[in-house]
mmCIF file of C-alpha atoms in Angstrom:
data_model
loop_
_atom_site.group_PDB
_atom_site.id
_atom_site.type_symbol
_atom_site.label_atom_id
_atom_site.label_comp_id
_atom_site.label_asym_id
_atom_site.label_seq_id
_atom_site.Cartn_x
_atom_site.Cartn_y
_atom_site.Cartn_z
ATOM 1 C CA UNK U 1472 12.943 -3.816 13.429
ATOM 2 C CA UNK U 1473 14.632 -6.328 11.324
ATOM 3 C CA UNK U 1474 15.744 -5.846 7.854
ATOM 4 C CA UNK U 1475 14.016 -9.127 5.916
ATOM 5 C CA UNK U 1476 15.026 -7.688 2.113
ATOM 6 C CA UNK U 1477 17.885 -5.559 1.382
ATOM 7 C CA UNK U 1478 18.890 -4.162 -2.052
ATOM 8 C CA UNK U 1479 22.038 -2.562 -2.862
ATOM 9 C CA UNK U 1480 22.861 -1.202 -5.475
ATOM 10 C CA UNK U 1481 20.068 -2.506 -7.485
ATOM 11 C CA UNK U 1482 20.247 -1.399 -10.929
ATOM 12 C CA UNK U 1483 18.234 -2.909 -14.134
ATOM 13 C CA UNK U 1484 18.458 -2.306 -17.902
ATOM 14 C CA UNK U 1485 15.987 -3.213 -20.895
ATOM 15 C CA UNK U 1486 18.291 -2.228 -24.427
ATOM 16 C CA UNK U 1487 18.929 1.170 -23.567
ATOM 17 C CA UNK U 1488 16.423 1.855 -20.757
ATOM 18 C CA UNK U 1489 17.444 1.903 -17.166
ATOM 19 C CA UNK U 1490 14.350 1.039 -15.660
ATOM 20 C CA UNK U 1491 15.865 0.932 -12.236
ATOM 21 C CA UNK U 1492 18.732 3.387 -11.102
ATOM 22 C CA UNK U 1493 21.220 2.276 -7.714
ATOM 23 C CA UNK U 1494 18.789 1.352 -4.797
ATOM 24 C CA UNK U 1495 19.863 0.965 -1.691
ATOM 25 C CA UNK U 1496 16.943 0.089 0.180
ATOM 26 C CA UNK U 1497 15.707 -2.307 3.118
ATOM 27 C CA UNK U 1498 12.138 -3.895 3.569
ATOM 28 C CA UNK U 1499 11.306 -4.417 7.532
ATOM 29 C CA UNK U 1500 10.148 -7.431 9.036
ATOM 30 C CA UNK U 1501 6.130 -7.496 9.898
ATOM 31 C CA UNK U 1502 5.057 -4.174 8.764
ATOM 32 C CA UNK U 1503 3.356 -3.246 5.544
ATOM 33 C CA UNK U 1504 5.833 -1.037 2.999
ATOM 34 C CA UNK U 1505 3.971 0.606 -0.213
ATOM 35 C CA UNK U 1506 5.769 0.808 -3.178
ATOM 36 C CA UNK U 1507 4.604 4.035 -5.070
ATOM 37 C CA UNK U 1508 5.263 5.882 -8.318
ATOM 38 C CA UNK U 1509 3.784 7.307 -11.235
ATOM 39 C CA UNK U 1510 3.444 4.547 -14.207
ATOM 40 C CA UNK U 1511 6.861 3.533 -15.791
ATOM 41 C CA UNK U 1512 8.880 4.650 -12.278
ATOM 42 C CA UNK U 1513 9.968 0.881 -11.960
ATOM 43 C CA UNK U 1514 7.293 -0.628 -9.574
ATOM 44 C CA UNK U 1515 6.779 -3.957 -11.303
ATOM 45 C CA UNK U 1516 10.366 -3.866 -12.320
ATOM 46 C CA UNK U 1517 11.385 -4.128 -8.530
ATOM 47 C CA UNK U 1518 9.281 -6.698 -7.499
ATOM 48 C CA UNK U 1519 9.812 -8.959 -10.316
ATOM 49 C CA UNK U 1520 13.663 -8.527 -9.330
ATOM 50 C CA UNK U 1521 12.547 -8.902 -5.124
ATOM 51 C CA UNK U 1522 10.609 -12.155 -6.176
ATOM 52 C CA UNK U 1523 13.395 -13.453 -8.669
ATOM 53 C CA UNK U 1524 11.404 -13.623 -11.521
ATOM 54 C CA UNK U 1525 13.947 -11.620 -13.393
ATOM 55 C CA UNK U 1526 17.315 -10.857 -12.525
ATOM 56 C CA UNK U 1527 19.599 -7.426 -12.111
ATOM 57 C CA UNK U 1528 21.974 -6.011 -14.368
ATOM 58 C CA UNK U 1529 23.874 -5.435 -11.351
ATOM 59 C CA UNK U 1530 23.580 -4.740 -7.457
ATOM 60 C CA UNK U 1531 22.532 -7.266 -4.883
ATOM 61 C CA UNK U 1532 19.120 -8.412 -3.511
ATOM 62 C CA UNK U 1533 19.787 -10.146 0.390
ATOM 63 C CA UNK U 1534 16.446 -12.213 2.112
ATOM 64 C CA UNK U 1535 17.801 -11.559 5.758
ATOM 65 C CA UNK U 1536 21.551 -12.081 4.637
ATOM 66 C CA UNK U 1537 21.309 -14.261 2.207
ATOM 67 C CA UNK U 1538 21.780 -13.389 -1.878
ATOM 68 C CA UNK U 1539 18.297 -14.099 -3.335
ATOM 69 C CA UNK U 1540 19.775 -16.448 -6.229
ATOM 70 C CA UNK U 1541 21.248 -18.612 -3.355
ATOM 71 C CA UNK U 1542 18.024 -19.337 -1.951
ATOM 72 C CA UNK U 1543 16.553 -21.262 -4.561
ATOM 73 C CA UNK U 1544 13.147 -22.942 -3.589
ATOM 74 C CA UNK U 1545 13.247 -21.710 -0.541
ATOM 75 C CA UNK U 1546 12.565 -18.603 -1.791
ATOM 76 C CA UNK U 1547 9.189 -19.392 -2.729
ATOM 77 C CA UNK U 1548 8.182 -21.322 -0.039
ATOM 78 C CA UNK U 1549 8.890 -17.832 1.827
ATOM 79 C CA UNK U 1550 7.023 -15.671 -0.399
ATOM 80 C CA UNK U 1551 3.638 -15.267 -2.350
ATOM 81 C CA UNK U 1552 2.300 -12.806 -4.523
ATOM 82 C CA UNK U 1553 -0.599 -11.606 -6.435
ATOM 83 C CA UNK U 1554 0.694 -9.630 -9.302
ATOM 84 C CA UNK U 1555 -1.947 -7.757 -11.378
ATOM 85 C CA UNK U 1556 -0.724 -9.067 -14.842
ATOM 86 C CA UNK U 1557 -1.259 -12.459 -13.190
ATOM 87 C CA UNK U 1558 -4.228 -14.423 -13.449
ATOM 88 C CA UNK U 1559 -4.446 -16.403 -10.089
ATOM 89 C CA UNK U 1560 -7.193 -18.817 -10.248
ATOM 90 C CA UNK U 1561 -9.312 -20.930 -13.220
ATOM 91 C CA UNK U 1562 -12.417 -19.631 -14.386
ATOM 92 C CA UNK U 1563 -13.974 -22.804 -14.684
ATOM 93 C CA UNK U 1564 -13.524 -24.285 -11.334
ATOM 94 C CA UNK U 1565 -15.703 -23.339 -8.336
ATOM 95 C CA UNK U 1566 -14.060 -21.171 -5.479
ATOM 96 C CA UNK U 1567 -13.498 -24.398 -3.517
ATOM 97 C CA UNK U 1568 -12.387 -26.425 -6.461
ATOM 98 C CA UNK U 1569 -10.063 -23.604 -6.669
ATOM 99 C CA UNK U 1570 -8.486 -23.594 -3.542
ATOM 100 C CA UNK U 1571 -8.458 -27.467 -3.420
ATOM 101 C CA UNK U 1572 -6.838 -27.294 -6.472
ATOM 102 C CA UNK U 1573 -3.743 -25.081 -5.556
ATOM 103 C CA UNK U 1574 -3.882 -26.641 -1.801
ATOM 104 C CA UNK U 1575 -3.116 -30.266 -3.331
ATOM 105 C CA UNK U 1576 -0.330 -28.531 -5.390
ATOM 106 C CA UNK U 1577 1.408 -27.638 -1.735
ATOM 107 C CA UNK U 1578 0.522 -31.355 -0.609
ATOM 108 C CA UNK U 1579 -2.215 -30.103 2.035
ATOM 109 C CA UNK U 1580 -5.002 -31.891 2.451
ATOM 110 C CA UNK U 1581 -8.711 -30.657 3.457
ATOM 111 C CA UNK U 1582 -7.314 -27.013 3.168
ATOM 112 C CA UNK U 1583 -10.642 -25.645 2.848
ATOM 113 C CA UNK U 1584 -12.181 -26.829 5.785
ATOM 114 C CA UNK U 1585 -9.015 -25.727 8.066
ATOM 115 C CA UNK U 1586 -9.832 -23.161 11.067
ATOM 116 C CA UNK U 1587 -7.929 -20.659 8.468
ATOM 117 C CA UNK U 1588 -9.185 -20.932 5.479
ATOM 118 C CA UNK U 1589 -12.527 -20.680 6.875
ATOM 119 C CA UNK U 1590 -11.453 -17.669 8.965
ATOM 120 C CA UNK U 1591 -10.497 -15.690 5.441
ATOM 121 C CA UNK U 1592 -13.636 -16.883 3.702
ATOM 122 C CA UNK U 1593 -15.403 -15.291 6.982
ATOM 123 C CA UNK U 1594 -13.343 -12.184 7.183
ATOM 124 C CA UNK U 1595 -13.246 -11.738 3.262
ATOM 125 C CA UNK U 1596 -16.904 -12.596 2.753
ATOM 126 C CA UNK U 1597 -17.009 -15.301 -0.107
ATOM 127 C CA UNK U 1598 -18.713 -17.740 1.699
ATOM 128 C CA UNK U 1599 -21.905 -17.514 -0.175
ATOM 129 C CA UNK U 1600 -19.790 -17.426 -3.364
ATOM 130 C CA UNK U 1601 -17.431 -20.084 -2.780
ATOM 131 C CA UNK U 1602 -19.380 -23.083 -4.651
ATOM 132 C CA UNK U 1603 -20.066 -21.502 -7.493
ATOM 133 C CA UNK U 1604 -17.506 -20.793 -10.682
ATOM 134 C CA UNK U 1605 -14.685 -18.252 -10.567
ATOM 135 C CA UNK U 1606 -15.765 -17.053 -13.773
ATOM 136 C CA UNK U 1607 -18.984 -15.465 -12.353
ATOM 137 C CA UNK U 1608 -17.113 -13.340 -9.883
ATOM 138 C CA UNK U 1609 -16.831 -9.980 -9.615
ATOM 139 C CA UNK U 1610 -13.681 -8.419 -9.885
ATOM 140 C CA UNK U 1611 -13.282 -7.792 -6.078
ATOM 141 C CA UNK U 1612 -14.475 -11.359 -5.139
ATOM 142 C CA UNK U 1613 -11.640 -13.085 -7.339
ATOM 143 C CA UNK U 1614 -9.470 -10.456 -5.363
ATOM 144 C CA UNK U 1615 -10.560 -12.436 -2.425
ATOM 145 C CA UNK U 1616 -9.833 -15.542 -3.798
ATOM 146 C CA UNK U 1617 -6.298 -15.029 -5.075
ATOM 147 C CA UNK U 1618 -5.648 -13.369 -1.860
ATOM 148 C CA UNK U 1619 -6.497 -16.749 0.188
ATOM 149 C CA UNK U 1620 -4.981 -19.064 -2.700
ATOM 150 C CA UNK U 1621 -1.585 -16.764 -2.244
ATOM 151 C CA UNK U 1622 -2.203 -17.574 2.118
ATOM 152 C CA UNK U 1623 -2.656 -21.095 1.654
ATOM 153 C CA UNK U 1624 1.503 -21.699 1.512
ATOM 154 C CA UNK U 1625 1.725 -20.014 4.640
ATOM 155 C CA UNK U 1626 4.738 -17.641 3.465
ATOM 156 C CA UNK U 1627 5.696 -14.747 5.931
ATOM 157 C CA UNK U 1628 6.422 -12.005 2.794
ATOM 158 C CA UNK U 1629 3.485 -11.789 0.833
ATOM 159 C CA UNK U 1630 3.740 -9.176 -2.659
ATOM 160 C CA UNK U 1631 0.603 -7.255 -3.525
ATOM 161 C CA UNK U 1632 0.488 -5.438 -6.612
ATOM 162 C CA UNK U 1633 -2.584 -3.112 -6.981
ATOM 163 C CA UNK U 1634 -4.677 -5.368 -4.100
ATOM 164 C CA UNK U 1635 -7.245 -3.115 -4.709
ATOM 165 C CA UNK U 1636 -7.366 -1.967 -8.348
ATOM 166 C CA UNK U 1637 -11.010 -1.251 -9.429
ATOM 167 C CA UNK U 1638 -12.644 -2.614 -6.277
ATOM 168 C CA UNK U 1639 -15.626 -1.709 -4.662
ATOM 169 C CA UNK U 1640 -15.453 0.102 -1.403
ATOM 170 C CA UNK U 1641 -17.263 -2.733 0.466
ATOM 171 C CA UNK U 1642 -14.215 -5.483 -1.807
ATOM 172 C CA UNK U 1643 -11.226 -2.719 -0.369
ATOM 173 C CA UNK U 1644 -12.298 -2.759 2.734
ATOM 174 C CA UNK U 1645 -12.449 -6.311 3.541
ATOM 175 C CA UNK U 1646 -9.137 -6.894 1.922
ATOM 176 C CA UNK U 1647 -7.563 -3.627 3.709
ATOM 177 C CA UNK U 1648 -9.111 -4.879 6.857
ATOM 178 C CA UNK U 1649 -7.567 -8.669 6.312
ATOM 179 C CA UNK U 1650 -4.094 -7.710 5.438
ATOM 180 C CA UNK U 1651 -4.132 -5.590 8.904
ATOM 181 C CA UNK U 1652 -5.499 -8.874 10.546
ATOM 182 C CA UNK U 1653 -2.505 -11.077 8.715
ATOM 183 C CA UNK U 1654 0.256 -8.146 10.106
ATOM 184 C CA UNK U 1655 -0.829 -7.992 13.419
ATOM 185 C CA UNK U 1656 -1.813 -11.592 14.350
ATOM 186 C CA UNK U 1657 0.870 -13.644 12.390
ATOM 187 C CA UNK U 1658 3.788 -11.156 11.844
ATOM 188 C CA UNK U 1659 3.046 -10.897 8.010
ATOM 189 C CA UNK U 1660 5.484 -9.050 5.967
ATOM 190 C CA UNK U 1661 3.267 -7.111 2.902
ATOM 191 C CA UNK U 1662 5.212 -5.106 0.167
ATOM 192 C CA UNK U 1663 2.340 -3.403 -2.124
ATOM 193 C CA UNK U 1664 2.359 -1.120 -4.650
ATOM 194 C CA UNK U 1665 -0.753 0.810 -4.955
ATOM 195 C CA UNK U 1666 -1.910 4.613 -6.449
ATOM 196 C CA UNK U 1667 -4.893 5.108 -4.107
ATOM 197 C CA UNK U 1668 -3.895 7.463 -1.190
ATOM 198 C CA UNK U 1669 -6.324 6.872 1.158
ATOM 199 C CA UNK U 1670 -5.029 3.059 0.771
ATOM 200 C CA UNK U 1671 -1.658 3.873 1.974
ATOM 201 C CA UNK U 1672 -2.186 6.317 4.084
ATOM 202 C CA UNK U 1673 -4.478 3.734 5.897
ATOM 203 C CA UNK U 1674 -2.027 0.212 6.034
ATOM 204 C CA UNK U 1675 1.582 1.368 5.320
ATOM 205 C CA UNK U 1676 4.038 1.772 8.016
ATOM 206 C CA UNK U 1677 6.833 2.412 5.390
ATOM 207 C CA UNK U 1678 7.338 3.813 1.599
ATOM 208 C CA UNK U 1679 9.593 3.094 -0.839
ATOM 209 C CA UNK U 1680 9.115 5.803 -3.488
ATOM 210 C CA UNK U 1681 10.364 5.573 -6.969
ATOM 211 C CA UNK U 1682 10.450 7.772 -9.882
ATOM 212 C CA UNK U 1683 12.320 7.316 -13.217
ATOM 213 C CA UNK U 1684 13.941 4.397 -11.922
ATOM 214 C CA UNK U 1685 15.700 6.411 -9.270
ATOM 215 C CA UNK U 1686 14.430 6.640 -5.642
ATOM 216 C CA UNK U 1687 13.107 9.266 -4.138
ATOM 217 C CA UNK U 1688 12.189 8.321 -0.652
ATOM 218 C CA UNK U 1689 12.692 4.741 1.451
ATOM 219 C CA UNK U 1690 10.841 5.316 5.307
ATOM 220 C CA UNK U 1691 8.478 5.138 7.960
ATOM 221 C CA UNK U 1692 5.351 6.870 6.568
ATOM 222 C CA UNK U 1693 5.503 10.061 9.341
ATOM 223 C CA UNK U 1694 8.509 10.514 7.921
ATOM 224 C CA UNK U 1695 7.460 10.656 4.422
ATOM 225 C CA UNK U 1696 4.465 12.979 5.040
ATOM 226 C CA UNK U 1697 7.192 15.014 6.961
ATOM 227 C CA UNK U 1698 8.976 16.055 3.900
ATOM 228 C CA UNK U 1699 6.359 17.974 2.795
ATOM 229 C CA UNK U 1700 5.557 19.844 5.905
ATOM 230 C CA UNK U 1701 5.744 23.365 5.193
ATOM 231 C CA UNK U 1702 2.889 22.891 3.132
ATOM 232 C CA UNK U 1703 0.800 21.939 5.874
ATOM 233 C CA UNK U 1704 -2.991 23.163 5.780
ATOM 234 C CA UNK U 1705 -5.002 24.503 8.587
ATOM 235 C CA UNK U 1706 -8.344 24.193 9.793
ATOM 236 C CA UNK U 1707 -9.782 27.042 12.530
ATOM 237 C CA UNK U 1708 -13.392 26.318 13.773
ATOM 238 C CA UNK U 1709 -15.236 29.694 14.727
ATOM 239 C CA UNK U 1710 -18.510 29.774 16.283
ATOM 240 C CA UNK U 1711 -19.532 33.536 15.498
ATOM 241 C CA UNK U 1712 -17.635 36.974 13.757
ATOM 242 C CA UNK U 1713 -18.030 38.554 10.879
ATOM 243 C CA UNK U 1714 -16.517 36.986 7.953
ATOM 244 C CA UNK U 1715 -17.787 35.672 4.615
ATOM 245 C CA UNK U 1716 -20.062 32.581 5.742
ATOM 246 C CA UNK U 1717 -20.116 31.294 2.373
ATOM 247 C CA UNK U 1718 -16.524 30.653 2.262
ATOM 248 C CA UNK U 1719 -16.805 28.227 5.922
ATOM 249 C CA UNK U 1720 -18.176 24.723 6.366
ATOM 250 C CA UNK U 1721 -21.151 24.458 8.842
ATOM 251 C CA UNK U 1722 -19.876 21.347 11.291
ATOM 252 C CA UNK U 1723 -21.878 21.108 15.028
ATOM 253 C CA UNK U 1724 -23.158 24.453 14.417
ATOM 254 C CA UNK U 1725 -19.717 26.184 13.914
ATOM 255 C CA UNK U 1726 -17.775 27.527 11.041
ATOM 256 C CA UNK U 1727 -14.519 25.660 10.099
ATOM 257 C CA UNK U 1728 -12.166 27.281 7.298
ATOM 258 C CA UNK U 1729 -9.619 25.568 5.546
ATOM 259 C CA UNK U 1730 -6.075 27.306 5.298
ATOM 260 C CA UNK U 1731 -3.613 25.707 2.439
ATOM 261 C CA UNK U 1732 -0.545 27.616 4.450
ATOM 262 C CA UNK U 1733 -0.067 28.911 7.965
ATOM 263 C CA UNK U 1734 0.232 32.258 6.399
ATOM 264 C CA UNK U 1735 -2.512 32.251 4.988
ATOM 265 C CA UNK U 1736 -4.090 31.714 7.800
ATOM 266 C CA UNK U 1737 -2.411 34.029 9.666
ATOM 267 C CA UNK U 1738 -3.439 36.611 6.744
ATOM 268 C CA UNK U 1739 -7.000 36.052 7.890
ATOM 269 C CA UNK U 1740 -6.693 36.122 11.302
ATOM 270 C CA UNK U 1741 -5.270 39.509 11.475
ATOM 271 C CA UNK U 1742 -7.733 40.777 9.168
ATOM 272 C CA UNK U 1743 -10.612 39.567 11.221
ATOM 273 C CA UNK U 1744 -9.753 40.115 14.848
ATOM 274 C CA UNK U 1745 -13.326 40.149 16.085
ATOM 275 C CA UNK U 1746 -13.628 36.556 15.259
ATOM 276 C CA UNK U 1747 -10.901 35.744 18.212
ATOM 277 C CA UNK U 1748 -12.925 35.817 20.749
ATOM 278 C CA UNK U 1749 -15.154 33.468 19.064
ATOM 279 C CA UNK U 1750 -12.111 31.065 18.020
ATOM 280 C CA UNK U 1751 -12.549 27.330 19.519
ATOM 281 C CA UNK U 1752 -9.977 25.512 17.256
ATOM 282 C CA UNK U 1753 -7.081 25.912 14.954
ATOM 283 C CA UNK U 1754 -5.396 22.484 14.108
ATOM 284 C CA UNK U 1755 -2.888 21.420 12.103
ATOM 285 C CA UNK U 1756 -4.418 18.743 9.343
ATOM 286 C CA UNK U 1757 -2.799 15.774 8.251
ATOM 287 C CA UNK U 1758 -0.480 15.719 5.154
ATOM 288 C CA UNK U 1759 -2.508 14.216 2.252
ATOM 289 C CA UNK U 1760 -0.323 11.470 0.612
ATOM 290 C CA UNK U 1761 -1.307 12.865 -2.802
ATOM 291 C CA UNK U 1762 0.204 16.251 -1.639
ATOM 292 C CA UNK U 1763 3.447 14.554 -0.255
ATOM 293 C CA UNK U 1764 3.704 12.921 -4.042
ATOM 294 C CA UNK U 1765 3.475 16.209 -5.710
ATOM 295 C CA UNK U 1766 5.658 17.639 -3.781
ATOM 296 C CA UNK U 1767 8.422 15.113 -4.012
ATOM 297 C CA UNK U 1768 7.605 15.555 -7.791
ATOM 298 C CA UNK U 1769 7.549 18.930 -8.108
ATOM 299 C CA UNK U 1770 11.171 19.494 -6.420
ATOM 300 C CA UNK U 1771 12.647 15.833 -7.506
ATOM 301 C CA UNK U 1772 13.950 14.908 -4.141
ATOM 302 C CA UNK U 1773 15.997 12.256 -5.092
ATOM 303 C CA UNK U 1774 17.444 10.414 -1.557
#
C-alpha cells in the first residue's frame, strides 16, 4: 500500500510545551487510519500540522514525496476536513442553499442535483431535511451536511475529527456506513480521530496512537490489538455440570462464562472436571480497543 503522508521527525512547540515529540509516521493510501489519545496527547495538533494550518517547529510533513509547504493550493484541492472546532455550514441558509452555496465557491454548477450529491443525501438520510434551515438541525443531521459540503471538492484525503461526537446511534451509523461506502468505491483516504471504541474498532484499518506528544503505536489495527494479547479473555459455552449458574450467561440454552486470562480459565476448568464432558466451546474473544488503550497506558509503550 502506498504511503500518501509521511512525517518525519515531526516535532511542535507552544512556549515551553512540546505538544508533539519526533514522529515518524506514514498514512496509507485508501484505507481509514484513527488517530487516538487521551485529551492533550496532540491529536488536533497533528492534523492542523497534516492540513498546513499551522506549521512545525521542526521535522518534515511529505504528500506522496512532496514537502507539504511546496504544495501550495494544491494541497487543498487534495484534502477536506471537518474539524470539530469548525463550524461548517450557515445557520440561516437551508441544507440546499447550503450546499449551493459552498458548490458555487468550487465553480460547480447544479451540485445538488448531481447523481452524487443525491446519492449522500440518500445514503445519509437528509432528504426530508434538506429544504429547511441548518439552524433547526440536530446535531447529527448538520454532521451529515458538513460531511457532503467537505465531498463536494472531490478530494481523495478527507480529515475527520470526532465524525461522530454526540451522535445518535441511527446519525453514527449512517455516517460510519458512508465513509465505508467513500473507501471502498472511490479509493478515499480518511484520517479520524475519535474516542469511541466500537467506532474504530469498526472502520480503521490503521492507528496512529499518541500520548504526551510522543507516539506510542503507528499500524494495521490486528497489529495494534496484538500488543495487548496476553490479556486476552475467554469465553467457554457449557451445556450442563455443576458449577455456580449464577455466575454464567444463559445464550441458546447453554451457559457461557467469561475468563479475563487463560489462567483463569484454566483455574476453573481443573476445578470443575465434570463439566468437560459437557464443554461445546472455548474461544478466544476479540481484544477490546479500550483494553488495548489501557494497556499501552499502563506500561507506556512508546514505539
Amino acid at each position: 500500500m502506498v504511503d500518501v503522508i509521511t512525517c518525519q521527525q515531526l516535532t511542535k512547540f507552544y512556549q515551553e510545551n512540546k505538544a508533539l515529540d519526533g514522529l515518524d509516521i506514514e498514512i496509507k493510501k485508501g484505507q481509514i487510519t484513527a488517530i487516538l489519545g487521551r485529551n492533550g496527547s496532540g491529536k488536533t495538533t497533528l492534523i492542523k500540522l497534516l492540513l498546513n494550518m499551522i506549521s512545525p517547529t521542526s521535522g518534515q510533513i511529505f504528500y506522496e514525496d512532496c514537502p507539504v509547504g511546496k504544495l501550495g493550493h494544491g494541497l487543498y484541492r487534495r484534502t477536506a476536513a471537518i474539524l470539530e472546532s469548525v463550524d461548517n455550514t450557515y445557520d440561516y441558509m437551508t441544507g440546499k442553499e447550503n450546499i449551493d452555496y459552498f458548490s458555487g465557491l468550487l465553480g460547480q454548477r447544479a451540485a445538488f442535483s448531481s447523481p452524487k450529491v443525491q446519492e449522500l443525501l440518500d445514503r445519509l438520510t437528509l432528504q426530508d431535511a434538506i429544504y429547511s434551515p441548518a439552524g433547526g438541525y440536530s446535531r447529527g443531521m448538520r454532521q451529515k451536511l458538513a460531511l457532503i459540503i467537505a465531498l463536494l471538492s472531490d478530494a481523495d484525503i478527507l480529515f475527520l475529527d470526532e465524525p461522530t461526537l454526540g451522535l445518535d446511534f441511527e446519525s453514527c451509523r449512517a455516517i460510519a456506513d458512508t465513509l465505508k461506502w467513500l473507501v471502498q468505491t472511490e479509493g478515499k483516504t480518511i484520517i479520524l480521530t475519535s474516542h469511541q471504541a466500537d467506532l474504530i474498532e469498526e472502520l480503521a484499518d490503521r492507528v496512529i496512537l499518541l500520548d504526551k506528544g510522543k507516539l506510542l503505536f503507528s499500524g494495521d489495527l490486528a497489529s495494534f490489538k496484538a500488543k495487548n494479547k496476553h490479556e486476552s479473555q475467554y469465553m467457554l459455552t457449557c451445556k450442563e455440570g455443576e458449577f455456580n449458574k449464577g455466575r454464567a450467561t444463559m445464550v441458546d440454552g447453554a451457559y457461557q462464562f467469561l475468563f479475563a486470562s487463560h489462567e483463569e480459565l484454566s483455574l476453573w476448568l481443573q476445578g470443575h472436571p465434570d463439566c468437560l464432558p459437557f464443554v461445546t466451546k472455548i474461544e478466544e474473544m476479540n481484544q477490546r480497543i479500550d483494553d488495548v488503550l489501557s494497556h499501552f497506558y499502563k506500561e507506556e509503550l512508546y514505539d
